[in-house]
Amino acid sequence: MLEPSFGGCGFLEAARDALIALGCAMPSESIYGCDIDPIAFDHLAEVFGSPVDTSGFVLGDFLDRQNEAQWPAKFSAILANPPYIPHHKIDRGKLKKLAAEPGVVSDIGGRSSLWAYFISHSLSYLALGGRMAWVLPGAFLQADYAAPIRLHIAEHFRRSLAIVIRERIFLTEGTDEETVVLLADGYGDKEVGRKSELGEARTVDDLAALIPQWDGGEWRGITTAICPAMLSMDELAITSFDALKAKPVATTLGAVARVQIGIVTGDNDFFILSQEGARAAGLEEADCTPVLAKFRATKGLSFKRADMAEYLEGGGRALLIDSSCSPDNQRVRDYLASFDVERRAKISTFKKRTIWSAPNDGNCPHAFLPVMHHEGPRLVLNDLNCVSTNTVHRVFFHADVTENIQRLASISMLTSFSQISAELVGRRYGSGVLKHEPRDAERIDLLLPKMKPEMLDQAVTAIDKALREGGQAEAMKLADKLIFTACGIAVGRTSKLFRDALQSMRLRRRPERRKLP
Ligand SMILES: C[S@@+](CC[C@H](N)C(=O)[O-])C[C@H]1O[C@@H](n2cnc3c(N)ncnc32)[C@H](O)[C@@H]1O
């Protein structure tokens, strides 16, 4: 077996014990490894006893190993917990080289984390029929750059399984990231269209119990989609969801609107002030432009002047300074002149702008959508006609989308159907937050059935009120009733089915935390 980055030798120790359990008299002769850090070699004696034969262990970069003389040509097993270094932290020259030599899995490109290159490269060392196990970050399931790897593994192994671990197992190493354990068996058994299985373990103990069950064929993961939210969808929920998706009134946000990130100021603390901050800086409120810098400033179906006023009164920061909006204003000039000149020269966002002090591009959207959230996205209409910063997406409806359709879309986004869709296309991060990049957000499914304007007016009033009173769940029920009825489906049953699935998806997003010692 091969461990391409054996570090503290934890996996080597486990491999040694497994080989002994299988009756192997000299496990050290079957275990090989590599690590770039000489300190890793200090641990070898703890696993294999002194004096240790290090001839099977290579000091150096695993990605540079080609037909390594110290190793057999192929291994029957690979066991790995690779480094998770993101692409922007990999040396540029190295990354260029990695992108140019694509390894076994093609199309990984030059924007992947190091673990992805490790998987691809390690496959050149795996024997036909071989198996492997990897401890990977959650990005394995969600990153776009990992898509070719997911596909390659599904189609080139007889069976493969990704297990999401809800317990955060690397908290002591300072990361709150989700962990995925990938198991793959029977390398070289190619079948186009074959899917990987997906499962979940609450804790590492649960994982330990699950692996032998999968190995023995007593348990299988789901194969509907390699997306953690799918674990919450039973057959009935999937069929009902797909049936709604197939309706002619079903569409996507991207079919009616374009989603774009908000403005990037380069220094929010300087450019976005509270009322108090503006006063302290010698500025008047009229010197500033209102900006939506925190999605929580929105309360209902639309963002109004009164919402902004309430947010500012509560001490929120929403006053944008921009030199081009008030070129002759001496107070603004004085304030901008207070920015440290040396620091100014270092901020890359400023360098990209024609005028460093003009962050407002003036592109006021029709609506807003949060970038990250815990409780599902809301499509909030922009009554105030302001811009947002890049924590809030800007939504621009296409020219043929009437105001009534825009209002209908904002309601439709709240249905359990669209909220499930948002969970399916979104990406989960550390604390269990859901994130939508603009292109992900455009993939959210919406139902836009025909509706009488009076009915829509009434619904907008009722749902806006429910949201403002804090009744997210109530708002969803009202939205379901309105939209599902107009689509001609049984509201009560479908809404309950979807709301239950949604609740489970959101619960699954939350990490299981053990108290640190
Ligand atoms: C997460 S640790 C592995 C821990 C190990 N599986 C264990 O059981 O203790 C990652 C290891 O990758 C090593 N590493 C980082 N870059 C590497 C590279 N390019 N080639 C080989 N090893 C590398 C680090 O030195 C570190 O020991």
Tab-separated table of N, CA and C in Angstrom, residues 206-319:
chain	number	residue	atom	x	y	z
A	206	ASP	N	-19.384	6.453	13.964
A	206	ASP	CA	-20.402	5.993	13.005
A	206	ASP	C	-19.736	5.584	11.691
A	207	LEU	N	-18.725	6.350	11.307
A	207	LEU	CA	-17.997	6.059	10.069
A	207	LEU	C	-17.341	4.682	10.167
A	208	ALA	N	-16.720	4.435	11.315
A	208	ALA	CA	-16.028	3.153	11.520
A	208	ALA	C	-17.009	1.987	11.421
A	209	ALA	N	-18.245	2.223	11.838
A	209	ALA	CA	-19.245	1.158	11.769
A	209	ALA	C	-19.769	0.979	10.343
A	210	LEU	N	-19.808	2.074	9.604
A	210	LEU	CA	-20.402	2.062	8.258
A	210	LEU	C	-19.492	1.383	7.228
A	211	ILE	N	-18.176	1.616	7.366
A	211	ILE	CA	-17.250	1.131	6.336
A	211	ILE	C	-17.316	-0.392	6.141
A	212	PRO	N	-17.273	-1.205	7.219
A	212	PRO	CA	-17.360	-2.651	6.978
A	212	PRO	C	-18.703	-3.072	6.373
A	213	GLN	N	-19.754	-2.316	6.713
A	213	GLN	CA	-21.071	-2.656	6.140
A	213	GLN	C	-21.063	-2.427	4.633
A	214	TRP	N	-20.424	-1.360	4.218
A	214	TRP	CA	-20.341	-1.077	2.777
A	214	TRP	C	-19.442	-2.101	2.097
A	215	ASP	N	-18.324	-2.383	2.778
A	215	ASP	CA	-17.348	-3.337	2.244
A	215	ASP	C	-17.981	-4.711	2.055
A	216	GLY	N	-18.818	-5.089	3.017
A	216	GLY	CA	-19.453	-6.410	2.962
A	216	GLY	C	-20.709	-6.425	2.104
A	217	GLY	N	-21.075	-5.294	1.531
A	217	GLY	CA	-22.252	-5.250	0.657
A	217	GLY	C	-23.578	-5.229	1.410
A	218	GLU	N	-23.534	-5.002	2.748
A	218	GLU	CA	-24.811	-4.977	3.507
A	218	GLU	C	-25.461	-3.605	3.450
A	219	TRP	N	-24.708	-2.633	3.061
A	219	TRP	CA	-25.252	-1.275	3.018
A	219	TRP	C	-24.730	-0.559	1.783
A	220	ARG	N	-25.604	0.232	1.168
A	220	ARG	CA	-25.210	1.024	-0.001
A	220	ARG	C	-25.608	2.481	0.206
A	221	GLY	N	-24.844	3.389	-0.348
A	221	GLY	CA	-25.210	4.801	-0.279
A	221	GLY	C	-26.225	5.121	-1.367
A	222	ILE	N	-26.692	6.360	-1.389
A	222	ILE	CA	-27.641	6.748	-2.443
A	222	ILE	C	-26.860	7.034	-3.731
A	223	THR	N	-27.535	6.876	-4.860
A	223	THR	CA	-26.841	7.139	-6.130
A	223	THR	C	-27.586	8.185	-6.967
A	224	THR	N	-28.572	8.859	-6.347
A	224	THR	CA	-29.360	9.840	-7.101
A	224	THR	C	-28.504	11.031	-7.546
A	225	ALA	N	-27.682	11.521	-6.670
A	225	ALA	CA	-26.756	12.624	-7.017
A	225	ALA	C	-25.722	12.712	-5.920
A	226	ILE	N	-24.506	13.103	-6.298
A	226	ILE	CA	-23.443	13.164	-5.296
A	226	ILE	C	-23.502	14.548	-4.619
A	227	CYS	N	-24.647	14.822	-4.008
A	227	CYS	CA	-24.897	16.129	-3.405
A	227	CYS	C	-25.492	15.873	-2.017
A	228	PRO	N	-24.848	16.373	-0.949
A	228	PRO	CA	-25.289	16.027	0.405
A	228	PRO	C	-26.769	16.306	0.681
A	229	ALA	N	-27.324	17.369	0.082
A	229	ALA	CA	-28.737	17.680	0.338
A	229	ALA	C	-29.639	16.554	-0.142
A	230	MET	N	-29.176	15.797	-1.145
A	230	MET	CA	-29.973	14.710	-1.715
A	230	MET	C	-30.233	13.597	-0.685
A	231	LEU	N	-29.387	13.536	0.343
A	231	LEU	CA	-29.568	12.513	1.384
A	231	LEU	C	-30.891	12.702	2.115
A	232	SER	N	-31.468	13.903	2.017
A	232	SER	CA	-32.728	14.187	2.713
A	232	SER	C	-33.951	13.966	1.827
A	233	MET	N	-33.740	13.546	0.599
A	233	MET	CA	-34.869	13.374	-0.326
A	233	MET	C	-35.194	11.897	-0.481
A	234	ASP	N	-36.393	11.488	-0.001
A	234	ASP	CA	-36.774	10.095	-0.254
A	234	ASP	C	-37.397	10.009	-1.649
A	235	GLU	N	-37.782	8.805	-2.030
A	235	GLU	CA	-38.255	8.603	-3.394
A	235	GLU	C	-39.460	9.463	-3.729
A	236	LEU	N	-40.387	9.550	-2.757
A	236	LEU	CA	-41.604	10.325	-2.983
A	236	LEU	C	-41.268	11.811	-3.173
A	237	ALA	N	-40.360	12.305	-2.335
A	237	ALA	CA	-39.971	13.722	-2.443
A	237	ALA	C	-39.315	13.977	-3.803
A	238	ILE	N	-38.467	13.036	-4.232
A	238	ILE	CA	-37.786	13.212	-5.533
A	238	ILE	C	-38.808	13.222	-6.665
A	239	THR	N	-39.742	12.256	-6.636
A	239	THR	CA	-40.741	12.178	-7.713
A	239	THR	C	-41.590	13.445	-7.739
A	240	SER	N	-42.022	13.905	-6.563
A	240	SER	CA	-42.876	15.099	-6.520
A	240	SER	C	-42.104	16.329	-6.982
A	241	PHE	N	-40.843	16.401	-6.578
A	241	PHE	CA	-40.009	17.547	-6.985
A	241	PHE	C	-39.827	17.549	-8.502
A	242	ASP	N	-39.484	16.372	-9.046
A	242	ASP	CA	-39.264	16.279	-10.495
A	242	ASP	C	-40.537	16.574	-11.281
A	243	ALA	N	-41.689	16.152	-10.709
A	243	ALA	CA	-42.963	16.390	-11.408
A	243	ALA	C	-43.222	17.897	-11.499
A	244	LEU	N	-42.933	18.619	-10.413
A	244	LEU	CA	-43.132	20.074	-10.443
A	244	LEU	C	-42.157	20.734	-11.414
A	245	LYS	N	-40.931	20.218	-11.400
A	245	LYS	CA	-39.892	20.775	-12.269
A	245	LYS	C	-40.236	20.607	-13.756
A	246	ALA	N	-41.023	19.569	-14.025
A	246	ALA	CA	-41.381	19.299	-15.425
A	246	ALA	C	-42.571	20.133	-15.902
A	247	LYS	N	-43.214	20.866	-14.992
A	247	LYS	CA	-44.375	21.685	-15.389
A	247	LYS	C	-43.931	22.822	-16.315
A	248	PRO	N	-44.801	23.203	-17.267
A	248	PRO	CA	-44.417	24.308	-18.160
A	248	PRO	C	-44.167	25.616	-17.409
A	249	VAL	N	-44.786	25.786	-16.230
A	249	VAL	CA	-44.586	27.048	-15.486
A	249	VAL	C	-43.278	27.044	-14.695
A	250	ALA	N	-42.577	25.908	-14.716
A	250	ALA	CA	-41.303	25.847	-13.986
A	250	ALA	C	-40.212	26.486	-14.815
A	251	THR	N	-39.387	27.248	-14.149
A	251	THR	CA	-38.276	27.896	-14.833
A	251	THR	C	-37.125	28.012	-13.836
A	252	THR	N	-36.135	28.798	-14.176
A	252	THR	CA	-35.042	29.019	-13.223
A	252	THR	C	-34.858	30.523	-13.058
A	253	LEU	N	-34.193	30.897	-11.993
A	253	LEU	CA	-33.941	32.329	-11.794
A	253	LEU	C	-33.143	32.872	-12.978
A	254	GLY	N	-32.214	32.050	-13.475
A	254	GLY	CA	-31.365	32.474	-14.585
A	254	GLY	C	-32.143	32.707	-15.881
A	255	ALA	N	-33.330	32.074	-16.005
A	255	ALA	CA	-34.124	32.266	-17.226
A	255	ALA	C	-34.831	33.614	-17.208
A	256	VAL	N	-35.010	34.185	-16.013
A	256	VAL	CA	-35.710	35.478	-15.936
A	256	VAL	C	-34.801	36.622	-15.492
A	257	ALA	N	-33.602	36.268	-14.985
A	257	ALA	CA	-32.735	37.339	-14.467
A	257	ALA	C	-31.269	36.948	-14.553
A	258	ARG	N	-30.430	37.971	-14.433
A	258	ARG	CA	-28.986	37.749	-14.369
A	258	ARG	C	-28.546	38.104	-12.958
A	259	VAL	N	-27.707	37.251	-12.372
A	259	VAL	CA	-27.236	37.505	-11.006
A	259	VAL	C	-25.786	37.966	-11.086
A	260	GLN	N	-25.506	39.010	-10.359
A	260	GLN	CA	-24.158	39.609	-10.417
A	260	GLN	C	-23.709	39.967	-9.000
A	261	ILE	N	-22.422	39.909	-8.745
A	261	ILE	CA	-21.973	40.255	-7.398
A	261	ILE	C	-22.138	41.760	-7.138
A	262	GLY	N	-22.183	42.117	-5.870
A	262	GLY	CA	-22.303	43.521	-5.491
A	262	GLY	C	-20.974	44.237	-5.658
A	263	ILE	N	-20.945	45.508	-5.346
A	263	ILE	CA	-19.709	46.289	-5.550
A	263	ILE	C	-18.631	45.880	-4.545
A	264	VAL	N	-17.396	45.969	-4.984
A	264	VAL	CA	-16.255	45.641	-4.116
A	264	VAL	C	-15.570	46.969	-3.788
A	265	THR	N	-15.622	47.361	-2.526
A	265	THR	CA	-15.051	48.684	-2.186
A	265	THR	C	-13.541	48.604	-2.008
A	266	GLY	N	-13.043	47.456	-1.554
A	266	GLY	CA	-11.604	47.347	-1.269
A	266	GLY	C	-11.304	47.650	0.190
A	267	ASP	N	-12.200	48.362	0.860
A	267	ASP	CA	-12.034	48.642	2.286
A	267	ASP	C	-13.384	49.114	2.845
A	268	ASN	N	-14.215	48.150	3.238
A	268	ASN	CA	-15.570	48.490	3.706
A	268	ASN	C	-15.553	49.378	4.939
A	269	ASP	N	-14.548	49.171	5.808
A	269	ASP	CA	-14.499	49.985	7.032
A	269	ASP	C	-14.346	51.468	6.698
A	270	PHE	N	-13.649	51.742	5.620
A	270	PHE	CA	-13.420	53.131	5.243
A	270	PHE	C	-14.572	53.689	4.396
A	271	PHE	N	-15.051	52.886	3.466
A	271	PHE	CA	-16.039	53.405	2.508
A	271	PHE	C	-17.489	53.306	2.974
A	272	ILE	N	-17.756	52.419	3.949
A	272	ILE	CA	-19.149	52.258	4.370
A	272	ILE	C	-19.274	52.603	5.852
A	273	LEU	N	-20.036	53.619	6.123
A	273	LEU	CA	-20.099	54.146	7.491
A	273	LEU	C	-21.500	54.042	8.079
A	274	SER	N	-21.534	54.082	9.390
A	274	SER	CA	-22.812	54.207	10.100
A	274	SER	C	-23.087	55.706	10.215
A	275	GLN	N	-24.266	56.049	10.737
A	275	GLN	CA	-24.573	57.480	10.922
A	275	GLN	C	-23.549	58.102	11.866
A	276	GLU	N	-23.273	57.355	12.930
A	276	GLU	CA	-22.322	57.818	13.933
A	276	GLU	C	-20.924	57.992	13.305
A	277	GLY	N	-20.536	56.976	12.514
A	277	GLY	CA	-19.218	57.005	11.860
A	277	GLY	C	-19.097	58.183	10.912
A	278	ALA	N	-20.190	58.468	10.197
A	278	ALA	CA	-20.173	59.591	9.248
A	278	ALA	C	-20.000	60.900	10.013
A	279	ARG	N	-20.749	61.020	11.110
A	279	ARG	CA	-20.636	62.241	11.930
A	279	ARG	C	-19.211	62.422	12.424
A	280	ALA	N	-18.665	61.327	12.943
A	280	ALA	CA	-17.306	61.393	13.491
A	280	ALA	C	-16.286	61.759	12.414
A	281	ALA	N	-16.598	61.395	11.160
A	281	ALA	CA	-15.669	61.690	10.061
A	281	ALA	C	-15.919	63.077	9.468
A	282	GLY	N	-16.830	63.837	10.087
A	282	GLY	CA	-17.126	65.186	9.609
A	282	GLY	C	-17.979	65.199	8.355
A	283	LEU	N	-18.720	64.109	8.156
A	283	LEU	CA	-19.551	64.025	6.946
A	283	LEU	C	-21.028	64.173	7.302
A	284	GLU	N	-21.789	64.621	6.342
A	284	GLU	CA	-23.243	64.667	6.538
A	284	GLU	C	-23.854	63.501	5.782
A	285	GLU	N	-25.056	63.097	6.218
A	285	GLU	CA	-25.673	61.925	5.572
A	285	GLU	C	-25.859	62.167	4.067
A	286	ALA	N	-26.131	63.423	3.714
A	286	ALA	CA	-26.352	63.756	2.302
A	286	ALA	C	-25.077	63.615	1.470
A	287	ASP	N	-23.929	63.527	2.131
A	287	ASP	CA	-22.660	63.351	1.401
A	287	ASP	C	-22.488	61.895	0.949
A	288	CYS	N	-23.332	61.023	1.502
A	288	CYS	CA	-23.171	59.579	1.254
A	288	CYS	C	-24.336	59.036	0.440
A	289	THR	N	-24.130	57.842	-0.136
A	289	THR	CA	-25.177	57.173	-0.911
A	289	THR	C	-25.580	55.922	-0.126
A	290	PRO	N	-26.894	55.635	-0.009
A	290	PRO	CA	-27.271	54.412	0.712
A	290	PRO	C	-26.808	53.159	-0.034
A	291	VAL	N	-26.335	52.171	0.724
A	291	VAL	CA	-25.880	50.915	0.126
A	291	VAL	C	-26.344	49.752	0.999
A	292	LEU	N	-26.717	48.663	0.365
A	292	LEU	CA	-27.094	47.479	1.150
A	292	LEU	C	-25.818	46.653	1.354
A	293	ALA	N	-25.289	46.717	2.574
A	293	ALA	CA	-24.014	46.044	2.855
A	293	ALA	C	-24.216	44.778	3.680
A	294	LYS	N	-25.406	44.635	4.271
A	294	LYS	CA	-25.718	43.413	5.041
A	294	LYS	C	-27.143	43.008	4.680
A	295	PHE	N	-27.297	41.745	4.269
A	295	PHE	CA	-28.620	41.320	3.827
A	295	PHE	C	-29.649	41.431	4.946
A	296	ARG	N	-29.170	41.317	6.221
A	296	ARG	CA	-30.118	41.357	7.324
A	296	ARG	C	-30.825	42.706	7.460
A	297	ALA	N	-30.367	43.714	6.729
A	297	ALA	CA	-31.075	45.003	6.742
A	297	ALA	C	-32.422	44.872	6.029
A	298	THR	N	-32.559	43.855	5.198
A	298	THR	CA	-33.842	43.640	4.508
A	298	THR	C	-34.721	42.782	5.403
A	299	LYS	N	-36.003	43.075	5.373
A	299	LYS	CA	-36.894	42.326	6.277
A	299	LYS	C	-38.002	41.586	5.530
A	300	GLY	N	-38.476	42.185	4.462
A	300	GLY	CA	-39.659	41.617	3.809
A	300	GLY	C	-39.389	41.187	2.378
A	301	LEU	N	-40.410	41.347	1.530
A	301	LEU	CA	-40.274	40.970	0.117
A	301	LEU	C	-39.575	42.067	-0.675
A	302	SER	N	-39.556	43.289	-0.100
A	302	SER	CA	-38.854	44.371	-0.790
A	302	SER	C	-38.068	45.205	0.216
A	303	PHE	N	-37.035	45.853	-0.294
A	303	PHE	CA	-36.182	46.695	0.558
A	303	PHE	C	-36.604	48.139	0.349
A	304	LYS	N	-37.124	48.734	1.432
A	304	LYS	CA	-37.718	50.075	1.315
A	304	LYS	C	-36.895	51.108	2.069
A	305	ARG	N	-37.239	52.366	1.810
A	305	ARG	CA	-36.566	53.468	2.502
A	305	ARG	C	-36.656	53.289	4.015
A	306	ALA	N	-37.847	52.849	4.481
A	306	ALA	CA	-38.041	52.693	5.929
A	306	ALA	C	-37.136	51.597	6.498
A	307	ASP	N	-36.871	50.553	5.693
A	307	ASP	CA	-35.971	49.471	6.155
A	307	ASP	C	-34.568	50.029	6.348
A	308	MET	N	-34.151	50.849	5.373
A	308	MET	CA	-32.810	51.436	5.446
A	308	MET	C	-32.716	52.347	6.670
A	309	ALA	N	-33.767	53.170	6.863
A	309	ALA	CA	-33.759	54.105	7.996
A	309	ALA	C	-33.658	53.329	9.312
A	310	GLU	N	-34.428	52.242	9.408
A	310	GLU	CA	-34.416	51.451	10.640
A	310	GLU	C	-33.025	50.835	10.877
A	311	TYR	N	-32.435	50.369	9.798
A	311	TYR	CA	-31.107	49.735	9.910
A	311	TYR	C	-30.060	50.760	10.374
A	312	LEU	N	-30.146	51.948	9.781
A	312	LEU	CA	-29.177	52.998	10.163
A	312	LEU	C	-29.392	53.438	11.609
A	313	GLU	N	-30.673	53.573	11.982
A	313	GLU	CA	-30.961	53.985	13.363
A	313	GLU	C	-30.455	52.975	14.370
A	314	GLY	N	-30.436	51.709	13.959
A	314	GLY	CA	-29.942	50.643	14.836
A	314	GLY	C	-28.415	50.574	14.855
A	315	GLY	N	-27.758	51.542	14.215
A	315	GLY	CA	-26.285	51.584	14.244
A	315	GLY	C	-25.639	50.856	13.071
A	316	GLY	N	-26.457	50.360	12.122
A	316	GLY	CA	-25.926	49.625	10.972
A	316	GLY	C	-25.114	50.527	10.040
A	317	ARG	N	-24.163	49.922	9.335
A	317	ARG	CA	-23.343	50.691	8.396
A	317	ARG	C	-23.908	50.540	6.992
A	318	ALA	N	-24.355	51.625	6.407
A	318	ALA	CA	-24.992	51.559	5.093
A	318	ALA	C	-24.835	52.862	4.320
A	319	LEU	N	-23.848	53.682	4.726
A	319	LEU	CA	-23.633	54.954	4.034
A	319	LEU	C	-22.328	54.861	3.251
